[in-house]
Structure formats: C-alpha cells, structure tokens
Coordinates of C-alpha atoms and ligand atoms in Angstrom, one line a residue:
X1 CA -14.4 -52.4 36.3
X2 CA -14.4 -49.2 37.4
X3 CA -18.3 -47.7 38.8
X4 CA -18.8 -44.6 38.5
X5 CA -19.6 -43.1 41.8
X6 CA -21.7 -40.4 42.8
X7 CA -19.4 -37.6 43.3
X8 CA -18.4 -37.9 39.9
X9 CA -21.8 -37.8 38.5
X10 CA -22.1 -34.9 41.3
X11 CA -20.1 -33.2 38.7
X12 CA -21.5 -34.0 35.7
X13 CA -24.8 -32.5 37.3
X14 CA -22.2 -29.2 37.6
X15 CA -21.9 -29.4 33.9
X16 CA -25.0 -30.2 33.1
X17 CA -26.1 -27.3 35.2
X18 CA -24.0 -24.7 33.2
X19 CA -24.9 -25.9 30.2
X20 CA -28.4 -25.7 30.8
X21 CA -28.3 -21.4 32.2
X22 CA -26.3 -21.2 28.9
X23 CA -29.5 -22.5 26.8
X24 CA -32.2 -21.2 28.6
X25 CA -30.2 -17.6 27.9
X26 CA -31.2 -18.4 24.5
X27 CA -34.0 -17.1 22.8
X28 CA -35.3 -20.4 21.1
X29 CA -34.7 -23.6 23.0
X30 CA -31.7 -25.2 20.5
X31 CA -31.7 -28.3 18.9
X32 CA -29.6 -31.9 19.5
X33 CA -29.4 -34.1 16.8
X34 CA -28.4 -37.9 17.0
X35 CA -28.3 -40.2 14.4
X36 CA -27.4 -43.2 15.6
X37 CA -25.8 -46.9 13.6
X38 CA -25.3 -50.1 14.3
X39 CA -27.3 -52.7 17.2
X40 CA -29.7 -52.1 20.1
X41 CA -26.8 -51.4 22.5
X42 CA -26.2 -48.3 20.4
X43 CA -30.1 -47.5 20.2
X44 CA -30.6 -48.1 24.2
X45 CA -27.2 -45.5 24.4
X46 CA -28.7 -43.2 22.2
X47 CA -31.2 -42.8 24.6
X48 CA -29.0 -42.1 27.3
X49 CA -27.2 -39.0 25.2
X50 CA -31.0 -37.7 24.5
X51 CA -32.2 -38.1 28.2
X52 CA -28.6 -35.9 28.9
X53 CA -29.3 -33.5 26.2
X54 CA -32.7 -32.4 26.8
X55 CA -31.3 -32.0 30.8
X56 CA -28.8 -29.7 29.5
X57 CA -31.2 -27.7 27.9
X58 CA -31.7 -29.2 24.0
X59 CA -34.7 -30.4 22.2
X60 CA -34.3 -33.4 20.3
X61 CA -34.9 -32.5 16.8
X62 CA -35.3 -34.5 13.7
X63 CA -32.6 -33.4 11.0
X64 CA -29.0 -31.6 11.3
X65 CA -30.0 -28.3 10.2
X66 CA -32.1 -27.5 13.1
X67 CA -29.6 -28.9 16.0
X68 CA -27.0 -27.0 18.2
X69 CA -25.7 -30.1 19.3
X70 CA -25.0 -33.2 16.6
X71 CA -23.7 -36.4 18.0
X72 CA -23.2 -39.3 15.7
X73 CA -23.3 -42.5 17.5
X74 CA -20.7 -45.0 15.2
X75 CA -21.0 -49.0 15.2
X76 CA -17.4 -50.3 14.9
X77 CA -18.9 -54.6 14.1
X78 CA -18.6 -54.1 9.9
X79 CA -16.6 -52.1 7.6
X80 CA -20.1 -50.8 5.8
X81 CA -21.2 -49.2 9.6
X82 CA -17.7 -47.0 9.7
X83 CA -18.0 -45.5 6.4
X84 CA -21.5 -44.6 6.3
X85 CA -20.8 -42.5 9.6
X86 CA -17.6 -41.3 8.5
X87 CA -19.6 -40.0 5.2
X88 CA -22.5 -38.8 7.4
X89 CA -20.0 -36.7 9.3
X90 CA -18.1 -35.5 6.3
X91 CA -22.2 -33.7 5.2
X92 CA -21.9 -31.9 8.7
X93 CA -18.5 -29.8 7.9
X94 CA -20.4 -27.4 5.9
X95 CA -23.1 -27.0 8.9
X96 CA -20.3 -26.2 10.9
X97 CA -18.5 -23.8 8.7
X98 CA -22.4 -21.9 8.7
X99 CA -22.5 -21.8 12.3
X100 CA -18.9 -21.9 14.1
X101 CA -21.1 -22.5 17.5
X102 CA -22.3 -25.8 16.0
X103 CA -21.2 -28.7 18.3
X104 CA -20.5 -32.2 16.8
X105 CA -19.6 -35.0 18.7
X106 CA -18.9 -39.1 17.6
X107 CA -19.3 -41.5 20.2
X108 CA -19.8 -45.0 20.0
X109 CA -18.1 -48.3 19.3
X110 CA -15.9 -46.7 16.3
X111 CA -14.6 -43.7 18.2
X112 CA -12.5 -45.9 20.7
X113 CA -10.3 -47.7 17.8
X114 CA -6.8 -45.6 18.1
X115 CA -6.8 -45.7 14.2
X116 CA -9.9 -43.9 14.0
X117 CA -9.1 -41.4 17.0
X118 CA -5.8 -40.1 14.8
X119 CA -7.4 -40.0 11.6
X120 CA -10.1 -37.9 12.8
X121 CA -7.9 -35.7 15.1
X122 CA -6.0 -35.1 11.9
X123 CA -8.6 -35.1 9.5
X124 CA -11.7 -33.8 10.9
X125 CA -10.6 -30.6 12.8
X126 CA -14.2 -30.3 12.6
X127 CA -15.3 -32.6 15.5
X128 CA -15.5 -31.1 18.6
X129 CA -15.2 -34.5 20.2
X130 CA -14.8 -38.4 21.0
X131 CA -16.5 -40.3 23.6
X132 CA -16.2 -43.5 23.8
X133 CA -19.3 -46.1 24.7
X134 CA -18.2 -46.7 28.3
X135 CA -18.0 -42.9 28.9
X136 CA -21.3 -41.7 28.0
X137 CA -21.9 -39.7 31.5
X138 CA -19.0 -37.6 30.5
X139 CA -21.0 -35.9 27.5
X140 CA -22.1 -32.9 29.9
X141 CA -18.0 -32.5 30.4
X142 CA -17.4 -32.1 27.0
X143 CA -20.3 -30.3 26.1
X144 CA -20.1 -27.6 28.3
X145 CA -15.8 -27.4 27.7
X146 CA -16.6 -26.7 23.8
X147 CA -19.3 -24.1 24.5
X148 CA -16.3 -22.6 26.8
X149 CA -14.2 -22.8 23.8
X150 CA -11.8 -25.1 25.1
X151 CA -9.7 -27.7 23.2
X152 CA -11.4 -30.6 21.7
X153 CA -11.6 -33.5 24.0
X154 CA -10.7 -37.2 22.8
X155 CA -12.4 -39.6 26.0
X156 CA -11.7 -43.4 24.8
X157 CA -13.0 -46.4 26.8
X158 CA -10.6 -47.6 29.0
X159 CA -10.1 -51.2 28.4
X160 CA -11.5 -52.8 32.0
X161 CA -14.7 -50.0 31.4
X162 CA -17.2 -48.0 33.6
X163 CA -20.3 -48.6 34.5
X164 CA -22.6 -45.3 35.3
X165 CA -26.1 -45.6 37.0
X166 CA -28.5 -43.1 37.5
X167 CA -28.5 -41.0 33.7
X168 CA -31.4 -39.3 32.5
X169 CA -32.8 -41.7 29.7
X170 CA -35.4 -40.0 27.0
X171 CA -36.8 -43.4 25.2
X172 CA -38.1 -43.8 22.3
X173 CA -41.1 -45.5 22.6
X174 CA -43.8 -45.8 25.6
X175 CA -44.6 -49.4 24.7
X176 CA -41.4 -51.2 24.4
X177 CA -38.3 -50.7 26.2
X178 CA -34.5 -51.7 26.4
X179 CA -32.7 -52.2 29.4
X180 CA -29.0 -53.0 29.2
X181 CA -27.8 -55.6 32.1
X182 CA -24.2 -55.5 31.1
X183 CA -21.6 -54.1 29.1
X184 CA -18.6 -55.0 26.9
X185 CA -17.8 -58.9 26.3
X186 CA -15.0 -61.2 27.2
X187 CA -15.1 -63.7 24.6
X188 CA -13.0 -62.5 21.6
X189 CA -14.8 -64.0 18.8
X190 CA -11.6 -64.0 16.3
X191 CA -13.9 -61.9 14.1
X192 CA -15.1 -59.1 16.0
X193 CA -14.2 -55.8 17.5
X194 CA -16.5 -55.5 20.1
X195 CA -14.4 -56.5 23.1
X196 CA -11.5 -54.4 21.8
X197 CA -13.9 -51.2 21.9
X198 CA -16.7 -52.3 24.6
X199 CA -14.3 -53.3 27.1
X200 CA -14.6 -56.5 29.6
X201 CA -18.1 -57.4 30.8
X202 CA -19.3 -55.6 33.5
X203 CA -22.8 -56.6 34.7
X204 CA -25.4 -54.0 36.5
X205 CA -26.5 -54.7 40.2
X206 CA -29.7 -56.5 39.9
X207 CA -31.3 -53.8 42.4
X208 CA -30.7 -51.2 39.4
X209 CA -31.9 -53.6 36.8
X210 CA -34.7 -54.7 38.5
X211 CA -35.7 -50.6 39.5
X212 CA -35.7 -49.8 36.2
X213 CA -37.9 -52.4 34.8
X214 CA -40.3 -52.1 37.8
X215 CA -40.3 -48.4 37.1
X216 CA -40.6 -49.2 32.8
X217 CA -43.8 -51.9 33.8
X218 CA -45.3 -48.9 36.4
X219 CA -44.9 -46.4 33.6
X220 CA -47.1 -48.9 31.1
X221 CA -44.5 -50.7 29.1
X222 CA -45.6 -53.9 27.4
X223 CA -42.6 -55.1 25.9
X224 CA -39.0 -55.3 27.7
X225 CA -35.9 -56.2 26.4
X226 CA -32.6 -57.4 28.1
X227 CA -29.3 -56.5 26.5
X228 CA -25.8 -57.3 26.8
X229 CA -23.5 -59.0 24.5
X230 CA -23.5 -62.2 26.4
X231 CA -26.6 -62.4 28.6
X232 CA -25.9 -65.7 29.9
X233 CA -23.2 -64.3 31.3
X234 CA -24.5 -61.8 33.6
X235 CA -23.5 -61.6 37.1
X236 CA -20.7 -63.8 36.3
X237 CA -18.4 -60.4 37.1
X238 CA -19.7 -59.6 40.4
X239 CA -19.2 -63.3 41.8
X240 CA -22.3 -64.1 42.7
X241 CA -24.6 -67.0 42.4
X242 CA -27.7 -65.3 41.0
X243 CA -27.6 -65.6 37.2
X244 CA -29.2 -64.9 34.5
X245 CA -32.1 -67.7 34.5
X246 CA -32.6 -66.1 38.4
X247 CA -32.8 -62.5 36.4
X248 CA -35.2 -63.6 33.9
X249 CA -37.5 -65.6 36.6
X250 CA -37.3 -62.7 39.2
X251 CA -38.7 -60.2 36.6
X252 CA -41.2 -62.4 34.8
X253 CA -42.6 -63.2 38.7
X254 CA -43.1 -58.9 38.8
X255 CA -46.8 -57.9 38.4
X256 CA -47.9 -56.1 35.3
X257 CA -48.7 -57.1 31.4
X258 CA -45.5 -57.1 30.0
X259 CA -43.5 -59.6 27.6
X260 CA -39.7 -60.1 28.7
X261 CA -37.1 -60.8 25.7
X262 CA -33.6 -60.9 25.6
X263 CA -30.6 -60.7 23.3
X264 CA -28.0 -61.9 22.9
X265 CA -27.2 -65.2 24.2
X266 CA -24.1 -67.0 23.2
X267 CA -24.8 -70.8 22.7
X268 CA -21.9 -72.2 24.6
X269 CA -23.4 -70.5 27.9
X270 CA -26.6 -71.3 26.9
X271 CA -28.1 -73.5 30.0
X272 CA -30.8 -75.8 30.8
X273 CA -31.7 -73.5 33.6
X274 CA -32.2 -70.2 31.5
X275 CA -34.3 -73.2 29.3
X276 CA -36.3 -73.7 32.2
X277 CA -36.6 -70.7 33.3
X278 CA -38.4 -69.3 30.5
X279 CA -40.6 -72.5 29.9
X280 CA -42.1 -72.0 33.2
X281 CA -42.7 -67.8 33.0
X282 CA -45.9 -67.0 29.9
X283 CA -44.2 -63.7 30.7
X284 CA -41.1 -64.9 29.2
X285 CA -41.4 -64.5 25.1
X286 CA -41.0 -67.4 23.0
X287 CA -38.2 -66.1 21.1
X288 CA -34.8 -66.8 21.2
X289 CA -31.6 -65.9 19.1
X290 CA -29.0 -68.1 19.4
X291 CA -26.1 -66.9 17.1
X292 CA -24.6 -69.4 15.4
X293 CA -22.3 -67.8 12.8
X294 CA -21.4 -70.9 11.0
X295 CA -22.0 -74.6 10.3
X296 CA -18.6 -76.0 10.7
X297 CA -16.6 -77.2 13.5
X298 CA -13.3 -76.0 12.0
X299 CA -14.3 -72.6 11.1
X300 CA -16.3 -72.4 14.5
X301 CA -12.8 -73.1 16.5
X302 CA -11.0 -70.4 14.1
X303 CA -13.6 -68.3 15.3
X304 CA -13.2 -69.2 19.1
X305 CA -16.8 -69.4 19.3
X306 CA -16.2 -72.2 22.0
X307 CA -19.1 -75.0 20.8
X308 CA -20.0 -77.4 17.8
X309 CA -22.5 -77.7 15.7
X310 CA -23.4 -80.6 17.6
X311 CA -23.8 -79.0 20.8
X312 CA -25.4 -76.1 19.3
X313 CA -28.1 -78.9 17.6
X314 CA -29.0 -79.9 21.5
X315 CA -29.3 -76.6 22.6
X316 CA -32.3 -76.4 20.1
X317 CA -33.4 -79.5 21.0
X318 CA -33.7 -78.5 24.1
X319 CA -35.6 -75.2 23.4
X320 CA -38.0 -76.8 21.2
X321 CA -38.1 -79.8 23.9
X322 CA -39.1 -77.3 26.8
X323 CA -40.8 -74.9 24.5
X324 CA -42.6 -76.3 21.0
X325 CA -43.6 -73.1 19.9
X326 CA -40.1 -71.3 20.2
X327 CA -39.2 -69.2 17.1
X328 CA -35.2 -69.5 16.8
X329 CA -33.3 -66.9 15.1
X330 CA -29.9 -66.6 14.8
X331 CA -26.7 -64.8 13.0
X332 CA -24.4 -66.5 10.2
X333 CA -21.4 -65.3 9.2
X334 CA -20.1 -65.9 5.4
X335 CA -16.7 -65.7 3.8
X336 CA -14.8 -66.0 7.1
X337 CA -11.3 -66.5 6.3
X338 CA -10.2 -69.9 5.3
X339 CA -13.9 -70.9 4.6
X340 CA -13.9 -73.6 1.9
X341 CA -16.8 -74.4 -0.2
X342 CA -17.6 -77.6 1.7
X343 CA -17.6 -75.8 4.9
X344 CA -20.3 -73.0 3.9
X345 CA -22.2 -76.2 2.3
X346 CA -21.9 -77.4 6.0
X347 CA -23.3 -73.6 7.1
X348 CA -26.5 -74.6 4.6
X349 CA -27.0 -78.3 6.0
X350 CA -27.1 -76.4 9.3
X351 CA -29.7 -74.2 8.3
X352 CA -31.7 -76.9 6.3
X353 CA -31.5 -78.9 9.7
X354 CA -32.4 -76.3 12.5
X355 CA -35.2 -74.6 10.3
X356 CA -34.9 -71.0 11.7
X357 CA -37.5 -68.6 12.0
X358 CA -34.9 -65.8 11.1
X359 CA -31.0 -65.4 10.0
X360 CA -29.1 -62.4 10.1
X361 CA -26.4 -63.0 7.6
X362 CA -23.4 -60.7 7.4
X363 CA -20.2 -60.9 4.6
X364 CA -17.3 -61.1 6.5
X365 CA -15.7 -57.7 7.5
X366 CA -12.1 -57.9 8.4
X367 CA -11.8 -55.9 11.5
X368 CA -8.7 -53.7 13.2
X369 CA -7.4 -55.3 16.1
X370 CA -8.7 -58.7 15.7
X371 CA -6.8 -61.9 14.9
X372 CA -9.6 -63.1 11.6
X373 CA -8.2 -59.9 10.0
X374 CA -4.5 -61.0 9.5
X375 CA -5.4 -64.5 8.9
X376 CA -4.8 -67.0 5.6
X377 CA -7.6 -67.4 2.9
X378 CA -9.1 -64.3 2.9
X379 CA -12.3 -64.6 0.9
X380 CA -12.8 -62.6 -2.6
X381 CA -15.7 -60.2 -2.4
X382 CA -17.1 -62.3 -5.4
X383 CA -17.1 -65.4 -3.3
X384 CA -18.6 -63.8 -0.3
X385 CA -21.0 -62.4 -2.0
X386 CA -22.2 -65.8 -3.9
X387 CA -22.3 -67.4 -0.6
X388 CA -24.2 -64.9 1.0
X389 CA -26.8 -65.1 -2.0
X390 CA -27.0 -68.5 -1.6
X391 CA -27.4 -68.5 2.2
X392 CA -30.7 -65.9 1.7
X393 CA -32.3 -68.1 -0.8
X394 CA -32.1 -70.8 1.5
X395 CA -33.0 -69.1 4.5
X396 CA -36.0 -67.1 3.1
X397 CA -37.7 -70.3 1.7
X398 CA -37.6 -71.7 5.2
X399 CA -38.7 -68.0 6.9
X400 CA -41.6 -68.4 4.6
X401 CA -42.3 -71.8 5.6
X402 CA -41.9 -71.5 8.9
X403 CA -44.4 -68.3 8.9
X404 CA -46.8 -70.7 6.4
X405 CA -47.1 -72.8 9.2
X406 CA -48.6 -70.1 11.1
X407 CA -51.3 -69.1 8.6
X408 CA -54.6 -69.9 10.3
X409 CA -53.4 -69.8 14.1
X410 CA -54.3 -66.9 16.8
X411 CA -51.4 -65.0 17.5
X412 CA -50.8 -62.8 20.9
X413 CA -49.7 -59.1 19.1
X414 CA -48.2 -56.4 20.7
X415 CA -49.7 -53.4 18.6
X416 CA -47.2 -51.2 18.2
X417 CA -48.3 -48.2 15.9
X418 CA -48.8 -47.7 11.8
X419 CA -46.7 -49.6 9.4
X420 CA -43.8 -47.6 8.1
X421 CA -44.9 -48.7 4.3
X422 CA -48.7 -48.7 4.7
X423 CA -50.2 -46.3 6.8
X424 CA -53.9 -48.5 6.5
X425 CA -52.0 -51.3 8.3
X426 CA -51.2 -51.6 12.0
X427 CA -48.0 -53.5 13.0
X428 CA -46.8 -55.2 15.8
X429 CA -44.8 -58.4 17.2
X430 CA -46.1 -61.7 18.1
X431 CA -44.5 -63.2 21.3
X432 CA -42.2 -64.8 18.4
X433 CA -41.3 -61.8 17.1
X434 CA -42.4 -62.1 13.9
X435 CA -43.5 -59.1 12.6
X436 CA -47.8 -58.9 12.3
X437 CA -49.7 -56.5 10.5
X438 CA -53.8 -55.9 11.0
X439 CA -55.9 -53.6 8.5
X440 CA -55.7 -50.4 10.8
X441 CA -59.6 -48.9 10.4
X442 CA -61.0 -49.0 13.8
X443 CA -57.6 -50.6 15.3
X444 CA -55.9 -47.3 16.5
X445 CA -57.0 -47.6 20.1
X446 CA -55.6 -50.6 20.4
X447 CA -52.0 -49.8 20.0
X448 CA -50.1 -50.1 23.1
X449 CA -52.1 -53.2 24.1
X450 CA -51.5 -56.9 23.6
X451 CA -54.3 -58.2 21.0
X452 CA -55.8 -62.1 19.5
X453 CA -55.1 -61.5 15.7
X454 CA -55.8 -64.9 13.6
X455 CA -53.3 -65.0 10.9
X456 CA -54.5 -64.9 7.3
X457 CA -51.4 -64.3 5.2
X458 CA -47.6 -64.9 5.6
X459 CA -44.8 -63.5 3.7
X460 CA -41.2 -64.4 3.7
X461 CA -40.9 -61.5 6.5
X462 CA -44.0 -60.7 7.9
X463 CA -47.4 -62.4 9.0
X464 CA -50.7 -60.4 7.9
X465 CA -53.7 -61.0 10.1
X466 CA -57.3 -59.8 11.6
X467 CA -58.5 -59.3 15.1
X468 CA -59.8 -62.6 16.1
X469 CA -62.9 -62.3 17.8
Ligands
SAH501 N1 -22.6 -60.5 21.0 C1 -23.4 -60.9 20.0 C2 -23.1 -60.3 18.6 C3 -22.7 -58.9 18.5 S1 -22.3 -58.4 16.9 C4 -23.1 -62.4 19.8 O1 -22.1 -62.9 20.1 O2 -24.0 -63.0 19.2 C5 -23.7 -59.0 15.9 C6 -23.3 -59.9 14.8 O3 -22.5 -59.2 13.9 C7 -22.6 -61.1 15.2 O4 -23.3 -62.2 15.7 C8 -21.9 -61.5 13.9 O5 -22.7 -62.4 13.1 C9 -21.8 -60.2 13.1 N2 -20.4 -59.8 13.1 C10 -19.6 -59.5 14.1 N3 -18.3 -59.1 13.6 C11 -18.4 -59.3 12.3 C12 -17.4 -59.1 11.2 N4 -16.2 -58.8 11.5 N5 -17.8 -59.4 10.0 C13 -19.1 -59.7 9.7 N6 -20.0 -59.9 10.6 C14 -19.7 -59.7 11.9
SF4_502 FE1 -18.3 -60.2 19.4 FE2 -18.2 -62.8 20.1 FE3 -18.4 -60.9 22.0 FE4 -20.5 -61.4 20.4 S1 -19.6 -62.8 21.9 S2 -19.7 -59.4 21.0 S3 -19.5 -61.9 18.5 S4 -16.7 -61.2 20.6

C-alpha cells in the first residue's frame, strides 16, 4: 500500500491553488456537478470530489447545465450500474459541444477496468478524464491540466492502492455521517469486481479514524457509519493487534449522542469479540448486515465466500444470543452460475430459517475479470428473473412480519428530515434501521435529534409511528 505523503498532497494544494485564481477570475462562481452510482463507498467518495471542488473554486450545483466541472462517479459491482453511467455520460456530449470549456471527468470503480479505459479513450473523445477510486487526491491534477488545455489524463488504481488523508470533505448531511476505515478487499468473491478495481485492503490509522469521528460527534452528528468492504478485517494490513471489535469499543466509549453502525461485515470474519463488543456499547446500533449471498454450501464454495450455511446459522445465533433485539439484514445473490433449482430452494429455506429484517437481492451480473463470468451453467435471464421473484415474495412477507412484530413498541428514531414521498411525514431510522415515519405537524424541531415514537403501523418497508409521550 502505498500512503500518500504530504509532499504529494503539498502539490495537489499547488493545483488546487491555480485552479482556484482561475475561478475566482470569473465573474460568477462556476458550477461542479456530480452524480454519483452505485454503494456508500461511492457516496462517502463523492464527498471527497465535492469537498475538493468547492476548494478549487466550484459551487456544487444540482443539474449538468449549470456546472463547469461534471464528474460522474461509476459503480463497476452490476452490469445495470455501467450502463446507466455510460448512458448518463453519452447526455453530456452535447453540453460539451455548447461549451468547449466544459470539464467532464469519470471516476470510480468502472473507470479502472482496462476494457472500459479503451473504449472510452476511443469512443468518448469527450471525457476529459479517468480517475480511478484510489486516486481521488489527484482530481486537482487533472483539473487544473485540462483548464491548461493539456492532453486528457487516464489515472487507474494501481493494484496494491493509496491511501490519502487529509482531503477536504463537503458531506451531505449534518446528522449522519460516513467514515470509510479501509479500502479495496482481498477476498475475491468469484463473482465480483471489486478487488480487481478497489485494490488490496488497506486500513486507515486509527488516529485518523478516530479524529474524524471525534471531530463528526463535536460538530453534532448523531448517526456514524463505518465503511469498508470487509470491516472485520480492519487493521489486519498494518499488523497490529487492535481490531475491529477494539475500533468499535474505542469509539462507542467517546462522549457525545451518537449511534455507531457499520457495513459491511463478511460472515466468515465475523467474531464473538466484535459480538461482544457491540452487546456491551447502547452506542453501538442494533443492526447488523451479514451478507449471505446464498443458501448452499456448493454454490457458496464456487463463490469462495469461505463459510457454510451452517456456520453462518451460528453467527446469527450468536447475534440474537448476545443481542435479542438485533435486526439482521443481509445480501442474496440469484442465478449464480451453475445454480440448480434445489440449490436456490436451499437459498429460500435459508431465508425462511434466519427471518431477516431485510434482503438485498441482486440477479447475477457476469463481471470482466472475474472467474463466475467464464464459468459453466450460466443462468437464462428468464430463470434469474423467476428466482429473484420468488426470493422477494418470500422475503417481503417476512420484512412485513418482522416489522408487525414491532407494531405497538417505543422505538428510539433518529429524525432525519421530510419524507421524499410525503412532505406531512417526518422520517428517520430506528437503531434497527428500519425506516420510521411520524406525522410531521409540530415535529420539525425535532429533526437532528434522537426521539421515543410508539409504532402504530408497519408496512413491508417501513414502520409508521407517533411521538410517544
Ligand atoms: N463487500 C461487500 C459487498 C460489496 S458488493 C460484501 O462482501 O458483502 C454489494 C453486493 O453486491 C454483494 O454483497 C453482492 O450481493 C452483490 N454483487 C456483487 N457482485 C455481483 C454480481 N456480479 N452480480 C450480482 N450481484 C453482485
Ligand atoms: Fe466483493 Fe466479496 Fe470483496 Fe465483498 S468481500 S467486495 S463481495 S470480493
């Protein structure tokens, strides 16, 4: 792993610098654009590229027509994710053919597949340039090169990755926040692209980590979320004992009102000490997702995925053991390659058996670069698509009883704003995260605060609720 020291940020300040006289030159204050796919990694990045734009000078603007600078940040994990940025950045050619000054970047996961870097090279003379995830802190670089009129600039992770400290962040919200403790993965999930375009884990120094949440609980942040790929796995790349259960104690011990999540965990490094850890810390949310991506031992080894159902089963246990009100969620794959009918029926048993609170399913997508793709038995879209209908109307009848069951309890909420599809509700998350809404009349200044609300209603996503008294 290769940290990024600060002499070379030194110069990225240079950029920044330039760029920024450039703008302020400028008679309005011009516009940066992100739109941004795929997980929370991407959405904690895209932070990062706003807190560096509005330091070199832009105002974050809401649509593509007002903006100076566009960057599209690309998820790589399904087939769906690539084409809807590709098709996203086909509707910017004709903003740049109005305005030649235009700059349009890609950056994420997608950008650091070789395929994908010649086919936009070729294809796109339009994109000023790539930057891949692990080179984020070179976006002044290439910024300020293209406003010199230089040639476009194709930065690709390198394969052992960077880690930067110390960028400008802009978040998105003052009540919840997510802090990224590592990057990339090392497992290889037959399946999935992610280690091919994230790079090899590379855990932050728990001095950084635990500056920036100390700074994110000072600031008034309620709500705190850990990210990596493989949180159980943190520290395991700087050799030293403290893990990830000493992470999670350490910052639930801080002072402040604040809930701690995480995400994601993998379950075969899932341990009775992170278990503990949380049991003992209120601070610590009683959430947990716990991928398990299928039901059957076969197709979990064809995956690599490194457990079986059975030792997944007593990692559950021993969440609901330590922690009876623990809402489980987790991620299931359908269609993988080779899956058989039995197997998927396996998938459902497992489902039927755990109870989740809430599955993320996804139809296979065969991936570049990864082994699943060029496998035996690939699945018919028809299939997949009839298994993953079956898999939702299992799941939802069990998200709906399992949010039934909390219909008459008092819930601790975070408020976090207006609902999207109602603006007379409030909505907010339980320390389950389940989603909560309250009837918002008289409720605004409570937003930002964690509230009692007894639950009155539930649907199959969503618990609906009053201010207890
Ligand atoms: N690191 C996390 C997951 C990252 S990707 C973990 O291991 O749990 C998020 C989810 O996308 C995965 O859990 C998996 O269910 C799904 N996914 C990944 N690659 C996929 C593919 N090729 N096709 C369909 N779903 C995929
Ligand atoms: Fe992908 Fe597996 Fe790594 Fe998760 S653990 S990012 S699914 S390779």
């Amino acid at each position: 792993m290769k940290k990024i020291t600060p002499a070379e940020l030194a110069q990225q300040y240079e950029h920044i610098a330039a760029v920024c006289r450039i703008n302020d030159a400028k008679l309005t204050r011009p516009g940066c654009f992100i739109r941004t796919f795929g997980c929370q990694q991407n959405e904690a990045d895209s932070e990062r590229y706003a807190g560096l734009a509005e330091s070199m000078g832009y105002e974050i603007v809401d649509a593509p027509e007002k903006a100076s600078l566009i960057l599209i940040n690309t998820c790589a994990v399904r087939e769906h994710a690539e084409m809807r940025a590709m098709s996203i950045t086909g509707q910017f050619k004709h903003l740049k053919a109005a305005n030649p000054d235009l700059i349009i970047g890609m950056c994420g996961c997608m950008v650091s597949q070789e395929h994908r870097l010649n086919q936009i090279k070729g294809g796109f003379p339009y994109i000023d340039f790539l930057l891949g995830a692990g080179m984020m802190h070179r976006l002044p670089e290439l910024v300020h090169s293209r406003m010199n009129k230089d040639k476009r600039s194709f930065l690709l992770d390198e394969p052992e990755g960077c880690l930067a400290e110390g960028l400008p962040v802009r978040r998105e919200s003052d009540i919840k926040a997510w802090v990224s403790i590592m990057y990339g993965c090392n497992n290889f999930c037959t399946y999935c692209v992610v280690p091919h375009v994230r790079g090899r884990e590379r855990s932050r120094a728990r001095a950084d980590i635990l500056a920036e949440v100390k700074e994110l609980i000072a600031d008034g942040c309620r709500e705190i979320t850990l990210l990596g790929q493989n949180v159980n796995s943190y520290g395991k790349d700087l050799g030293s004992e403290y893990d990830f259960a000493d992470l999670v104690s350490e910052i639930c011990e801080l002072d402040g009102d604040f809930i701690l999540r995480f995400m994601t965990s993998h379950p075969k490094d899932a341990s009775q000490k992170l278990i503990d850890a949380m049991a003992s810390h209120e601070k610590c949310a009683r959430q947990f997702h716990l991928p398990l991506q299928s039901g059957s031992a076969r197709v979990l080894t064809a995956m690599n995925r490194r457990y079986t159902p059975e030792s997944y089963l007593s990692t559950v246990e021993a969440l609901r053991a330590a922690m009876p009100d623990i809402a489980i969620s987790s991620d299931i794959i359908v269609g993988f390659p080779g899956e058989t009918d039995e197997e998927f029926a396996e998938t459902l048993a497992m489902l039927e058996r755990v109870r989740f609170d809430m599955v993320y399913s996804f139809i296979y997508s065969p991936r570049a670069l990864t082994p699943a793709a060029s496998m035996d038995g690939q699945i018919s879209a028809e299939v997949k698509s009839a298994r993953m209908n079956a898999l939702l109307n299992c799941q939802n009848a069990i998200s709906l009883e399992r949010n039934l069951a909390a219909v008459g309890s008092v819930q601790r909420v975070l408020l976090e704003g207006a609902s999207k599809s109602d603006e007379s509700m409030l909505t907010g998350r339980a320390d389950s995260n389940k989603l909560v809404h309250i009837p918002r009349a008289g409720a605004d200044a409570l937003v930002g605060r964690f509230v009692d609300v007894r639950i009155t209603r539930a649907e199959t996503f969503a618990l609906f609720g009053e201010l207890a008294d």
